XYZ file of C-alpha atoms in Angstrom:
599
model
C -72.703 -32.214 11.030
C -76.134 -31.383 11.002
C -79.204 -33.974 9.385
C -82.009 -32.092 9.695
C -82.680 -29.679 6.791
C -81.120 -25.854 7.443
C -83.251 -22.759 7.223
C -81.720 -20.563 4.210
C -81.611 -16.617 4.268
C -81.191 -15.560 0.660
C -79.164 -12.090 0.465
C -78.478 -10.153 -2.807
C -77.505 -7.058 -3.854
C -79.513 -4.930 -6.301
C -79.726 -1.617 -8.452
C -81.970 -1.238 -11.301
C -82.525 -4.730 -11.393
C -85.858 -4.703 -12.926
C -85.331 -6.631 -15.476
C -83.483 -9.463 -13.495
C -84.694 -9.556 -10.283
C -88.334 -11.395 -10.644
C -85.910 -14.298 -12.766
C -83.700 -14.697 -10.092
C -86.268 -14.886 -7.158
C -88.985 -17.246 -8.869
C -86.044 -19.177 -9.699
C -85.377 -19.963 -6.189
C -87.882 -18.905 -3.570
C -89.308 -22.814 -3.207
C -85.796 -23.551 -1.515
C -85.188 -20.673 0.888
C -86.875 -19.837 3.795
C -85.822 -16.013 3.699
C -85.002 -13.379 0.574
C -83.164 -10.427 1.791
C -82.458 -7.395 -0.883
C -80.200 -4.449 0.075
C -80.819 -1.338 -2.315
C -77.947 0.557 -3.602
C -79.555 2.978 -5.440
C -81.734 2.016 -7.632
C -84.057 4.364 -9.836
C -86.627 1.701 -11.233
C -89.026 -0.239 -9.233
C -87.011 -3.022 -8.628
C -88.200 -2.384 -4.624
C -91.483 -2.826 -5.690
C -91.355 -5.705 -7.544
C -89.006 -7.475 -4.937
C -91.823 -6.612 -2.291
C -94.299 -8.524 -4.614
C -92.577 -11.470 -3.373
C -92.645 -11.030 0.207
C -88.714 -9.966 -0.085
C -87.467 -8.018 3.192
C -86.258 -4.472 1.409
C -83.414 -2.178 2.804
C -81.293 0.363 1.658
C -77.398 1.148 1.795
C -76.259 4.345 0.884
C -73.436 3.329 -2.065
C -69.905 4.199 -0.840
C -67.692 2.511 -3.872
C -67.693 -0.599 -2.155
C -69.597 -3.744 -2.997
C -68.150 -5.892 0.480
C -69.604 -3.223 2.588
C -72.736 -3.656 1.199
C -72.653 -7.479 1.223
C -71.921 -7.236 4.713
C -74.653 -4.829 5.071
C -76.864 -7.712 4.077
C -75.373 -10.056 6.457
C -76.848 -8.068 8.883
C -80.925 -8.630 8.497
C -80.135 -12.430 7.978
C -82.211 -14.327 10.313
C -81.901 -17.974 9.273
C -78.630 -20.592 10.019
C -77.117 -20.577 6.409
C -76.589 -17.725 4.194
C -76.884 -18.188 0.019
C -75.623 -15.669 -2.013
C -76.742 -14.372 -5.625
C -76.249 -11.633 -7.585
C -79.912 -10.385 -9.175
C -79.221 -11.583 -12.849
C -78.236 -15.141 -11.367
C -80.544 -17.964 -11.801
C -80.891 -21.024 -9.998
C -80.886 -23.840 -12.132
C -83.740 -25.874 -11.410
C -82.173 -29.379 -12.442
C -79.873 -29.010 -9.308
C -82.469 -27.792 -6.995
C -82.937 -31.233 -5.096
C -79.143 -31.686 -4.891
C -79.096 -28.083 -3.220
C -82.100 -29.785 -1.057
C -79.728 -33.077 -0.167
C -77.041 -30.789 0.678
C -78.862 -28.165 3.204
C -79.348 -32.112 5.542
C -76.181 -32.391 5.929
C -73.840 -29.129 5.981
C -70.815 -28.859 8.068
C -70.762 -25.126 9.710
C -66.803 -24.819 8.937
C -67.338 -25.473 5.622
C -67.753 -22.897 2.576
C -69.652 -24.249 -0.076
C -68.308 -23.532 -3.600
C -71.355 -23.728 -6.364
C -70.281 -23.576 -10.283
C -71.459 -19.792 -11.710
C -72.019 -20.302 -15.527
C -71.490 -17.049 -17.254
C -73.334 -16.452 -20.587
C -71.157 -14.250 -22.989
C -72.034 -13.125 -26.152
C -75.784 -14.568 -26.778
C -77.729 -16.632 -24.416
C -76.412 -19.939 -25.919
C -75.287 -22.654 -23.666
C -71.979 -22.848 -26.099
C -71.099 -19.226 -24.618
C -70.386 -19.829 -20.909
C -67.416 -19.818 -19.000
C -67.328 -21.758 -15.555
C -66.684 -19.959 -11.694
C -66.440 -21.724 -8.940
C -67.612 -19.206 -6.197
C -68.378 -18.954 -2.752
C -72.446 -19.049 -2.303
C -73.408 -20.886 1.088
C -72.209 -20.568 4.348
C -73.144 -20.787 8.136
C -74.453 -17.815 9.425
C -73.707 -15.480 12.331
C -70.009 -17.636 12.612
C -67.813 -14.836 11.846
C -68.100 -14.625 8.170
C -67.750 -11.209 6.337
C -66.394 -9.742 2.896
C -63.366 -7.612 1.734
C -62.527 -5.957 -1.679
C -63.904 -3.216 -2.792
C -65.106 -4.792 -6.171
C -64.348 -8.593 -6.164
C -65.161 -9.269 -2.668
C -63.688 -12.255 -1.024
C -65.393 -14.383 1.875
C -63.338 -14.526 4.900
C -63.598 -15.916 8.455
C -61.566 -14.144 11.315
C -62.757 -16.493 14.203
C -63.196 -19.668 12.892
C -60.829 -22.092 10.545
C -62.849 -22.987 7.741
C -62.062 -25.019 4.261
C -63.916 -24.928 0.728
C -65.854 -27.434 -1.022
C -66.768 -27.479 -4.389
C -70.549 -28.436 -4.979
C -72.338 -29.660 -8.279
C -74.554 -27.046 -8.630
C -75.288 -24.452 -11.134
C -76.035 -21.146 -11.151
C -76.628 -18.993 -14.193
C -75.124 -15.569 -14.776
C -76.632 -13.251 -17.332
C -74.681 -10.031 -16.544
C -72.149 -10.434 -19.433
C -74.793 -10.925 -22.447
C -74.418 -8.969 -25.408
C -77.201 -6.857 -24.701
C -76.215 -5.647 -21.600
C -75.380 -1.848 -22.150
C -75.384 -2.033 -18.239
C -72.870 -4.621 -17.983
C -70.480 -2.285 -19.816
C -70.921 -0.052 -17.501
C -70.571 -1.199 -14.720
C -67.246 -2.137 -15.281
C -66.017 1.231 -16.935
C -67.037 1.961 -13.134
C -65.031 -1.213 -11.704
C -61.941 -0.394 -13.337
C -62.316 3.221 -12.004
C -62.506 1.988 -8.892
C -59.742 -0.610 -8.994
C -57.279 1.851 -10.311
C -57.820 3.900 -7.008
C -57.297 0.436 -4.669
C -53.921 -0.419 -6.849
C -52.695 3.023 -6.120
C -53.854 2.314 -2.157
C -52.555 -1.110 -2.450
C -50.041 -1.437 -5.126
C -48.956 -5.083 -4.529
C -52.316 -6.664 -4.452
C -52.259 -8.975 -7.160
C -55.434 -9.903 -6.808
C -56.799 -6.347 -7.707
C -54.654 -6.607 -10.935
C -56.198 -9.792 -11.745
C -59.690 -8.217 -11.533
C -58.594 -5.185 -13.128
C -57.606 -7.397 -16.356
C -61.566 -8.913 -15.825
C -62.418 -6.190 -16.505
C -60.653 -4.668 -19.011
C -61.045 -8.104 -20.582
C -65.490 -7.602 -20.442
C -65.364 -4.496 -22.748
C -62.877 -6.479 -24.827
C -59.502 -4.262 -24.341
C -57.329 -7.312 -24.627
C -53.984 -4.976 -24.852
C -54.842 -3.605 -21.206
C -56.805 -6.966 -20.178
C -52.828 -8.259 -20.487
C -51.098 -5.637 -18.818
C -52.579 -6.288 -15.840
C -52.470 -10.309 -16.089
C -48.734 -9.831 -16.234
C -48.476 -7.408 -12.924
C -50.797 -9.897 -11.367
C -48.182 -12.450 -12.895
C -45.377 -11.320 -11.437
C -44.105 -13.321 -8.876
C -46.316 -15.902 -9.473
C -47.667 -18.544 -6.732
C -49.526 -21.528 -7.661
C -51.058 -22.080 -4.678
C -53.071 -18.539 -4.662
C -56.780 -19.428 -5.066
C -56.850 -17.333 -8.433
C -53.621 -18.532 -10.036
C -55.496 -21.486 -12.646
C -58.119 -18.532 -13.568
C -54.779 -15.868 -14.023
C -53.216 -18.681 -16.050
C -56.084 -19.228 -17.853
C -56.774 -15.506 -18.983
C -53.531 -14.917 -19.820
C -53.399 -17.937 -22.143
C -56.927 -16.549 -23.595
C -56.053 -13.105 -23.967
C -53.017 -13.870 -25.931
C -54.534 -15.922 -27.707
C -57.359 -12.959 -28.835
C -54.746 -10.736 -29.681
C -53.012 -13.954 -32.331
C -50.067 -13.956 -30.009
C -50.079 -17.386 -30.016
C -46.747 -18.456 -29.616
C -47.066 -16.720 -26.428
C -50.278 -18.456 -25.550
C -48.302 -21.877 -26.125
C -45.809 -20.962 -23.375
C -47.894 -20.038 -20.793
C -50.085 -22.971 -21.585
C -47.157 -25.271 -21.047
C -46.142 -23.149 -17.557
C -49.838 -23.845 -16.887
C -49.912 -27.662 -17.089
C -46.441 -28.127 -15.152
C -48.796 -26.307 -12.115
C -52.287 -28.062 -13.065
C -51.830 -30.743 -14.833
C -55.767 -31.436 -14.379
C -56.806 -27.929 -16.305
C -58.444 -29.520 -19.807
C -59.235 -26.191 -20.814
C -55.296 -25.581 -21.192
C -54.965 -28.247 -23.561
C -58.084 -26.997 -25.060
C -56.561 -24.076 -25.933
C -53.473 -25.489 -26.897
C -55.425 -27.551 -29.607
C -57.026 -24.622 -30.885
C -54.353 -22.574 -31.666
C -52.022 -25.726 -33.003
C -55.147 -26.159 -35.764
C -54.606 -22.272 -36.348
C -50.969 -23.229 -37.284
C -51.428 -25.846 -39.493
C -50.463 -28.780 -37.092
C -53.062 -30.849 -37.108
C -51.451 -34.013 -35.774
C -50.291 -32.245 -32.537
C -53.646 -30.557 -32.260
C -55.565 -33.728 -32.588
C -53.486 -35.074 -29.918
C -54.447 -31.949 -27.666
C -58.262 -32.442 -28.346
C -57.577 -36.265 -27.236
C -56.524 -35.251 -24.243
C -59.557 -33.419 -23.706
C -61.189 -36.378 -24.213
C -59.336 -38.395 -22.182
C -59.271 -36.646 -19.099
C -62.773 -37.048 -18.576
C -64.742 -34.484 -16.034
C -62.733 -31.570 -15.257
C -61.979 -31.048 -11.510
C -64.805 -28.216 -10.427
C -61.146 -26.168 -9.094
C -60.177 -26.150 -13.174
C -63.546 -25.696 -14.972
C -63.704 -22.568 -16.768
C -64.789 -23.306 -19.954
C -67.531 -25.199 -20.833
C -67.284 -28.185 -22.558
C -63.526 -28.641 -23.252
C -63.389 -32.174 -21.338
C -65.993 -32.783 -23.812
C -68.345 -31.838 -26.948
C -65.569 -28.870 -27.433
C -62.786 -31.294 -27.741
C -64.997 -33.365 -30.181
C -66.031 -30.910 -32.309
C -63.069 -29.168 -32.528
C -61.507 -33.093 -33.831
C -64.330 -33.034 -36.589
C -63.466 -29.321 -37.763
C -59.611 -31.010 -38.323
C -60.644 -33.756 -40.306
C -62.708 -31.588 -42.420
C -60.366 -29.964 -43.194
C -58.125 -33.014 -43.722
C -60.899 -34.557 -45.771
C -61.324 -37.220 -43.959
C -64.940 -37.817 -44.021
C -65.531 -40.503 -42.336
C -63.995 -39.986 -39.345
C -65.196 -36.273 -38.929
C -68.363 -37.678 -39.130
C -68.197 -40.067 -36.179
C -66.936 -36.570 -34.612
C -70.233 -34.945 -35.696
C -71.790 -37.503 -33.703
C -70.173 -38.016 -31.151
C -70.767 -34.149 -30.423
C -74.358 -34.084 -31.286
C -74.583 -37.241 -28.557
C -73.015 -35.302 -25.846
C -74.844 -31.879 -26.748
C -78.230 -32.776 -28.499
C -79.485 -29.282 -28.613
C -75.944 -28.178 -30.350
C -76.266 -28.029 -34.172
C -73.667 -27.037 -35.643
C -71.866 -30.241 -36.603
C -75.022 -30.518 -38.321
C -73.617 -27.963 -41.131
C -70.452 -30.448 -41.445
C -72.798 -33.500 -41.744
C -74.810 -31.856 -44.456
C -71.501 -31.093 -46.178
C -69.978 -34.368 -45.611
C -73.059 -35.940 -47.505
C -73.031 -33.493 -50.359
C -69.699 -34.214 -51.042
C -70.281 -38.308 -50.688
C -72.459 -37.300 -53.421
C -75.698 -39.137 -51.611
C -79.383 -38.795 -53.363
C -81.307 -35.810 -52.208
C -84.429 -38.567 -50.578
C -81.379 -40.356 -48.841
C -79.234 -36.609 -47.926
C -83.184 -34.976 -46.326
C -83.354 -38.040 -44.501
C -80.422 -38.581 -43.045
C -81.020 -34.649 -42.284
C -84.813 -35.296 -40.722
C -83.801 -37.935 -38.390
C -81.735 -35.342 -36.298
C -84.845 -33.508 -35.633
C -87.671 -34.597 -33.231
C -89.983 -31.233 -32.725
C -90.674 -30.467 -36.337
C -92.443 -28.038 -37.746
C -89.509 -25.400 -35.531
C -86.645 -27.482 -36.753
C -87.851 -26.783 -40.338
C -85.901 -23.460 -40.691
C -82.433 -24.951 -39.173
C -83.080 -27.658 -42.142
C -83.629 -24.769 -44.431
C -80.601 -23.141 -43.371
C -78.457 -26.673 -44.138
C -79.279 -27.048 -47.420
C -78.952 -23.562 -48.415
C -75.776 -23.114 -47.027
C -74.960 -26.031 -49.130
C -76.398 -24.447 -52.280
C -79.769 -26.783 -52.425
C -82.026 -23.830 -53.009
C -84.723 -25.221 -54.307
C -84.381 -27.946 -51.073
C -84.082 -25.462 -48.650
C -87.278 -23.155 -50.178
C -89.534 -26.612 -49.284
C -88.665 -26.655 -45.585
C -89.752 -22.662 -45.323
C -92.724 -23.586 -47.367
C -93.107 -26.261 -44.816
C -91.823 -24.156 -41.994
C -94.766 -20.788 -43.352
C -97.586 -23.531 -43.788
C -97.340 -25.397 -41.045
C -96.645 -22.046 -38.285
C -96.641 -18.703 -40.563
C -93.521 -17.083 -40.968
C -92.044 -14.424 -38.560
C -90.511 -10.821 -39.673
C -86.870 -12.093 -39.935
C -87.537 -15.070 -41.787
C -89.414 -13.118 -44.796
C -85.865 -12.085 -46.220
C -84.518 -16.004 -45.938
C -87.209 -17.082 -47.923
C -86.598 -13.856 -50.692
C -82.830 -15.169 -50.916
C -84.043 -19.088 -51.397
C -86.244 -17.652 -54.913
C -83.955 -15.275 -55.550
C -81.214 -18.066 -56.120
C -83.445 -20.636 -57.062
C -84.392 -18.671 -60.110
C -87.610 -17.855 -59.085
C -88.011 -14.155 -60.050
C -91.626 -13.166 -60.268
C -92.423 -15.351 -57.297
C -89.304 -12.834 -55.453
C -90.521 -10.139 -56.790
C -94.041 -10.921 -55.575
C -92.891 -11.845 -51.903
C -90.906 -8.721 -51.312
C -94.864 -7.182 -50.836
C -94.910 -9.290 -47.861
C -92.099 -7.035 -46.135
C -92.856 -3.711 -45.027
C -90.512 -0.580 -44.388
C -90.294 -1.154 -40.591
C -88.684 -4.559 -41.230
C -85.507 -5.254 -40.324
C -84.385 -6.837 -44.155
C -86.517 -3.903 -46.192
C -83.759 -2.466 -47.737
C -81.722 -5.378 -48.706
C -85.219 -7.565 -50.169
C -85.545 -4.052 -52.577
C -82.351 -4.550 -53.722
C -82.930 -8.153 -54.465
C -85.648 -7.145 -56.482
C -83.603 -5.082 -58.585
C -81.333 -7.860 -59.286
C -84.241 -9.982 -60.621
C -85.908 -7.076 -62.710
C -82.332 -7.026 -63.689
C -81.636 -10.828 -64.920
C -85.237 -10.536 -65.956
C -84.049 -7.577 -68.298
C -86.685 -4.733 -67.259
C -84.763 -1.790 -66.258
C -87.513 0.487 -66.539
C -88.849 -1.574 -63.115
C -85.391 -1.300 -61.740
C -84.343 1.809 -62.307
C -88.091 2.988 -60.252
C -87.383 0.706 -57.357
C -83.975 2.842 -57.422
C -86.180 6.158 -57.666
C -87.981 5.076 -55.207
C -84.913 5.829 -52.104
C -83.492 8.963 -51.108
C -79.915 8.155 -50.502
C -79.692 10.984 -48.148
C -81.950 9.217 -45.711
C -80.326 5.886 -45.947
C -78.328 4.536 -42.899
C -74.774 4.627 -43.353
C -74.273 1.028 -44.365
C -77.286 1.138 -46.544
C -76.060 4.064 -48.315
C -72.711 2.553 -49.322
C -74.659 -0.469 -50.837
C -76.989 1.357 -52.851
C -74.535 3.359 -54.416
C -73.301 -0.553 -55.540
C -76.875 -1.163 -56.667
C -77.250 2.416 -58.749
C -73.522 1.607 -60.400
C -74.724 -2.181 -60.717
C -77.387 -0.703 -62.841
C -75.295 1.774 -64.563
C -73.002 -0.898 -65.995
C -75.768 -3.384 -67.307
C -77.713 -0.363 -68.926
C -74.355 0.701 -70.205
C -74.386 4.145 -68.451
C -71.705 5.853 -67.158
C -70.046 4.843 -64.321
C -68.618 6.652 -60.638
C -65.800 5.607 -59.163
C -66.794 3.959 -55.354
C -63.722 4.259 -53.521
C -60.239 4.873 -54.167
C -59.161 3.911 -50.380
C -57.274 0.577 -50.456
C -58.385 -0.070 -46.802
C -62.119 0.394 -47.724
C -63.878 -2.679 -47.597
C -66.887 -1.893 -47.089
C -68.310 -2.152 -50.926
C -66.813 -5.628 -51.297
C -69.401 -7.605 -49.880
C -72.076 -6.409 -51.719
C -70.753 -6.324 -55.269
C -69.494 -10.366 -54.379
C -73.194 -10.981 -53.331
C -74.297 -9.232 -56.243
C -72.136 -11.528 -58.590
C -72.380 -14.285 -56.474
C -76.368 -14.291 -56.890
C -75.793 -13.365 -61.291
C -73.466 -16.532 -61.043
C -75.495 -18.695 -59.270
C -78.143 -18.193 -61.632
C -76.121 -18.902 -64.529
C -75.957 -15.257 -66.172
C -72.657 -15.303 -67.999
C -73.071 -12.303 -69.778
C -74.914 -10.354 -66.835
C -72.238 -11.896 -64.567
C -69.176 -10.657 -66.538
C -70.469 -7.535 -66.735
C -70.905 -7.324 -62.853
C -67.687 -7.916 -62.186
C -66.662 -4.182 -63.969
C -67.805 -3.134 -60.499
C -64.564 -4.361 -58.796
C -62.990 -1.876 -61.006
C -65.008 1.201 -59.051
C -63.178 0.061 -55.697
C -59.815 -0.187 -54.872
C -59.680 -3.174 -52.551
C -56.525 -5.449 -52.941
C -58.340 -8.561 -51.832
C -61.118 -8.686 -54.397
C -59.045 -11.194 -56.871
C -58.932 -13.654 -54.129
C -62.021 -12.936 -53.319
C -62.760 -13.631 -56.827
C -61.229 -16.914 -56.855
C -62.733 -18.466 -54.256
C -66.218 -17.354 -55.906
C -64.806 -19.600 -58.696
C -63.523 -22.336 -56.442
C -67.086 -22.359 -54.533
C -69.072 -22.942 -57.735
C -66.990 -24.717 -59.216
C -64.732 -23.049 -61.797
C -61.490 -24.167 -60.731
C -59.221 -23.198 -63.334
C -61.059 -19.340 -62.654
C -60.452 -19.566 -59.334
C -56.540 -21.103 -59.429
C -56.333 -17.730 -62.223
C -57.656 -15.210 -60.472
C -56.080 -16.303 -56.697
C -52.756 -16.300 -58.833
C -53.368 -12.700 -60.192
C -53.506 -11.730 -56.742
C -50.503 -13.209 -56.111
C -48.843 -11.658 -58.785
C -50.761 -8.080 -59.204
C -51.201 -7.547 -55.021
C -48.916 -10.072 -52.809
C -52.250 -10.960 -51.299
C -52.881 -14.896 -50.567
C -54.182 -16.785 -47.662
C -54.247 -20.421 -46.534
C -57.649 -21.206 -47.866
C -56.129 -19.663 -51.579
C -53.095 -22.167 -51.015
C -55.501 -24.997 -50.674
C -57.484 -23.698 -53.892
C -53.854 -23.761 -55.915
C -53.679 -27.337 -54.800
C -56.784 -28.967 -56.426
C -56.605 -30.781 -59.562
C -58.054 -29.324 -62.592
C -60.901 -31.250 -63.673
């Protein structure tokens, strides 16, 4: 054991990392003593801007093989430990004095194991699944790396063990954004395909394979390969919780859940420890209507406590997951009270997590509490007003407060000015608050190179509309070339023109006579929706002649739970049974709808 502080040699591989790489080292260059980047072929100046650092630069010609290029890198380090990163990793600074504690007292036969927390989707700390990879080991003690995608650490001279460590470090490769990302493992799978026809009974590769397949969301192949990598299946291989895992997940993307449920139960017999399992298991139990047996998964969750690093994958199962997850049920059950406590209990365990806030603010509507009392009990969530305004905003309006939610972006526009994408928020807060000339006058605050152009001059069409001067919007009609319109935007302007056809009592074109085209539903129900809202009976019956210019089975349920939203129960319980009846189309929500009482 060694208790005197170890020099570090960084070592990471890059191409066209120019974007990443300046992240990654300022994110860690006050805890190494050495960066080391080998160049696979980059043609940006992600060089240049690692030599800005001080970083020592080489080059590797690329030969399809990322573990001779990690060893490659092995080769200029100079210092006694190695740490590994990838270029879009970040260290996470709240761990950096652990990582200090730990370089005192390292044990050279030791691998140490730090948690990798991948962002998918958006960079939102709710996206991120959990590895547990190898980043820091002794140097020049026999250490190199095999696999030609996925490389694994190995030691040929020396017996050596693992050891998980508590700290973080971010990944960014798998963010939404990342056109790179995709391909990169379009290139990966190439590549893999070639190593299972090499090495056919490597598991292992078919396990990455289904990665793979699993990052560019081809669920159907991500599966195939799970199940080779399946076969024969040993629970003591180092990847057999994360095949487990995947296969449970990717089942349960592709709704076969009964499937999902039996590998989840194979999974526990083997890893009894693995929260996420039961996490799952919850999840798709609430999908099937059992909400006593899921409740008793997300307890388990709870009561489990701190996954074992070995069985963290996702992110907050052992925790506000599981709790969340609990309120959603009792929603649903309506039991308010005790989905609350949920809410809380969440919000307590992730502050900066607001989305139980949208339950809360539903919870108190429906408890019927005085609007003073409901913005209160709203306010007190939020410390760094004037940002939190908007998310307030967005409560209340989702709630159908208009009027409440157009006084926080009042607030919100005083108090900071209002950015480009929160122009059109503040257009559909008048627009339903009945605030027409006001709408009308704001849509001159948004400018054709905004993102929400379009849609704010159809909103002003709709109040010229209810405001019963056509003449106004029949020019803001005039005023687009449909021609020029992007595809999407095309489709809802020809709702708008037959919108205005109908009231005007014009002739009328049929939209679509394609069953499976949806497409024109949404904006005829946002159409009505907004002529309902406002209280436009006549307008509003009249608007719905334009679900008679599509030929979409789903728009009487869709109907009915416009109803059922606003209100109009006996509408809704009409129009969801005319659906029944006319179509054969009916869902669970529509079941609930059939069971409220009339009023």
């Amino acid at each position: 054991m060694n208790e005197m502080a170890c020099e570090i040699s960084l070592c990471i591989i890059v191409k066209d990392e120019k974007e990443n790489l300046s992240r990654c080292v300022e994110s860690v260059k006050d805890i190494v003593d050495e960066i080391i980047i080998v160049d696979i072929g980059s043609t940006d100046n992600t060089v240049e801007i690692a030599k800005i650092y001080g970083v020592k630069a080489y080059y590797f010609q690329w030969c399809n093989d990322f573990s001779a290029a990690m060893n490659e890198s092995l080769k200029y380090a100079t210092k006694d430990w190695v740490l590994i990163m990838d270029a879009d990793d970040e260290f996470c600074k709240e761990d950096k004095e652990k990582f200090k504690m730990l370089v005192t007292n390292l044990d050279e036969n030791t691998v140490y194991l730090f948690e990798i927390m991948c962002y998918f989707g958006i960079q939102s700390s709710n996206n991120l699944t959990i590895n547990l990879n190898p980043r820091l080991f002794k140097n020049n003690y026999g250490y190199s790396y095999e696999g030609v995608i996925y490389s694994q650490l190995i030691n040929k001279n020396h017996s050596t063990k693992e050891k998980g460590e508590f700290i973080k470090i971010y990944h960014y490769e798998h963010l939404n954004n990342s056109l790179i990302s995709k391909n990169k493992s379009k290139r990966n799978i190439t590549i893999l395909e070639e190593e299972i026809k090499k090495n056919p009974q490597s598991k292992f590769n078919y396990f990455n394979l289904g990665n793979e397949y699993s990052f560019i969301n081809n669920e159907k192949n991500a599966l195939e390969s799970y199940y080779k990598a399946y076969e024969g299946f040993d629970e003591t291989t180092g990847f057999g919780p994360r095949l487990i895992e995947r296969i449970v997940m990717s089942n349960y993307n592709l709704e076969y859940y009964n499937k999902a449920l039996e590998f989840i139960e194979t999974g526990l017999k083997y890893y009894s420890q693995c929260t996420d399992l039961y996490y799952f298991k919850g999840l798709i139990l609430s999908i099937q209507d059992k909400p006593t047996l899921a409740i008793k998964a997300f307890e388990k969750c709870i009561e489990m406590g701190a996954t074992p690093l070995i069985f963290k994958f996702i992110y907050g199962t052992d925790g506000f997951k599981a709790t969340y997850e609990l309120a959603q049920i009792y929603m649903k059950l309506k039991d308010y009270d005790t989905a609350y406590d949920y809410c809380i209990q969440t919000i307590k365990l992730k502050p900066d997590y607001l989305v139980p806030l949208y339950n809360i603010a539903h919870i108190l509507k429906e408890k019927q509490i005085p609007m003073d009392e409901f913005k209160k009990s709203i306010e007190k969530f939020f410390t760094d007003f004037p940002r939190k305004y908007f998310i307030a905003a967005d409560l209340f309006y989702m709630e159908g407060y208009y009027e409440t939610a157009l006084e926080y972006i009042n607030k919100y526009e005083i108090e900071t000015g209002i950015p480009e994408e929160l122009k059109f928020f503040k257009i559909k807060c008048l627009i339903r608050s009945s605030k027409f000339d006001e709408c009308i006058e704001y849509t001159k605050n948004i400018f054709q190179d905004n993102l929400y152009y379009f849609q704010a001059m159809m909103y002003k069409i709709i109040c010229y509309v209810i405001m019963n001067k056509y003449e106004l919007a029949l020019k803001v009609i005039s005023g687009f070339n449909e021609n020029k319109l992007l595809y999407h935007n095309k489709k809802a302007f020809q709702v708008y023109r037959q919108f205005f056809n109908i009231v005007t009592d014009k002739p009328t074109s049929t939209l679509s006579e394609d069953e499976n085209e949806t497409s024109y539903t949404s904006t005829i129900f946002e159409i009505c929706e907004i002529i309902l809202i406002n209280k436009e009976l006549d307008k509003f019956e009249k608007s719905l002649d334009l679900l008679n210019l599509i030929s979409d089975k789903s728009v009487l349920l869709q109907l009915g739970k416009l109803y059922n939203k606003h209100g109009y129960i006996d509408m809704a319980k009409k129009e969801i049974t005319n659906s029944i009846k006319l179509f054969g189309v009916i869902d669970r929500e529509a079941l609930e709808i059939l069971k409220i009482d009339s009023v």
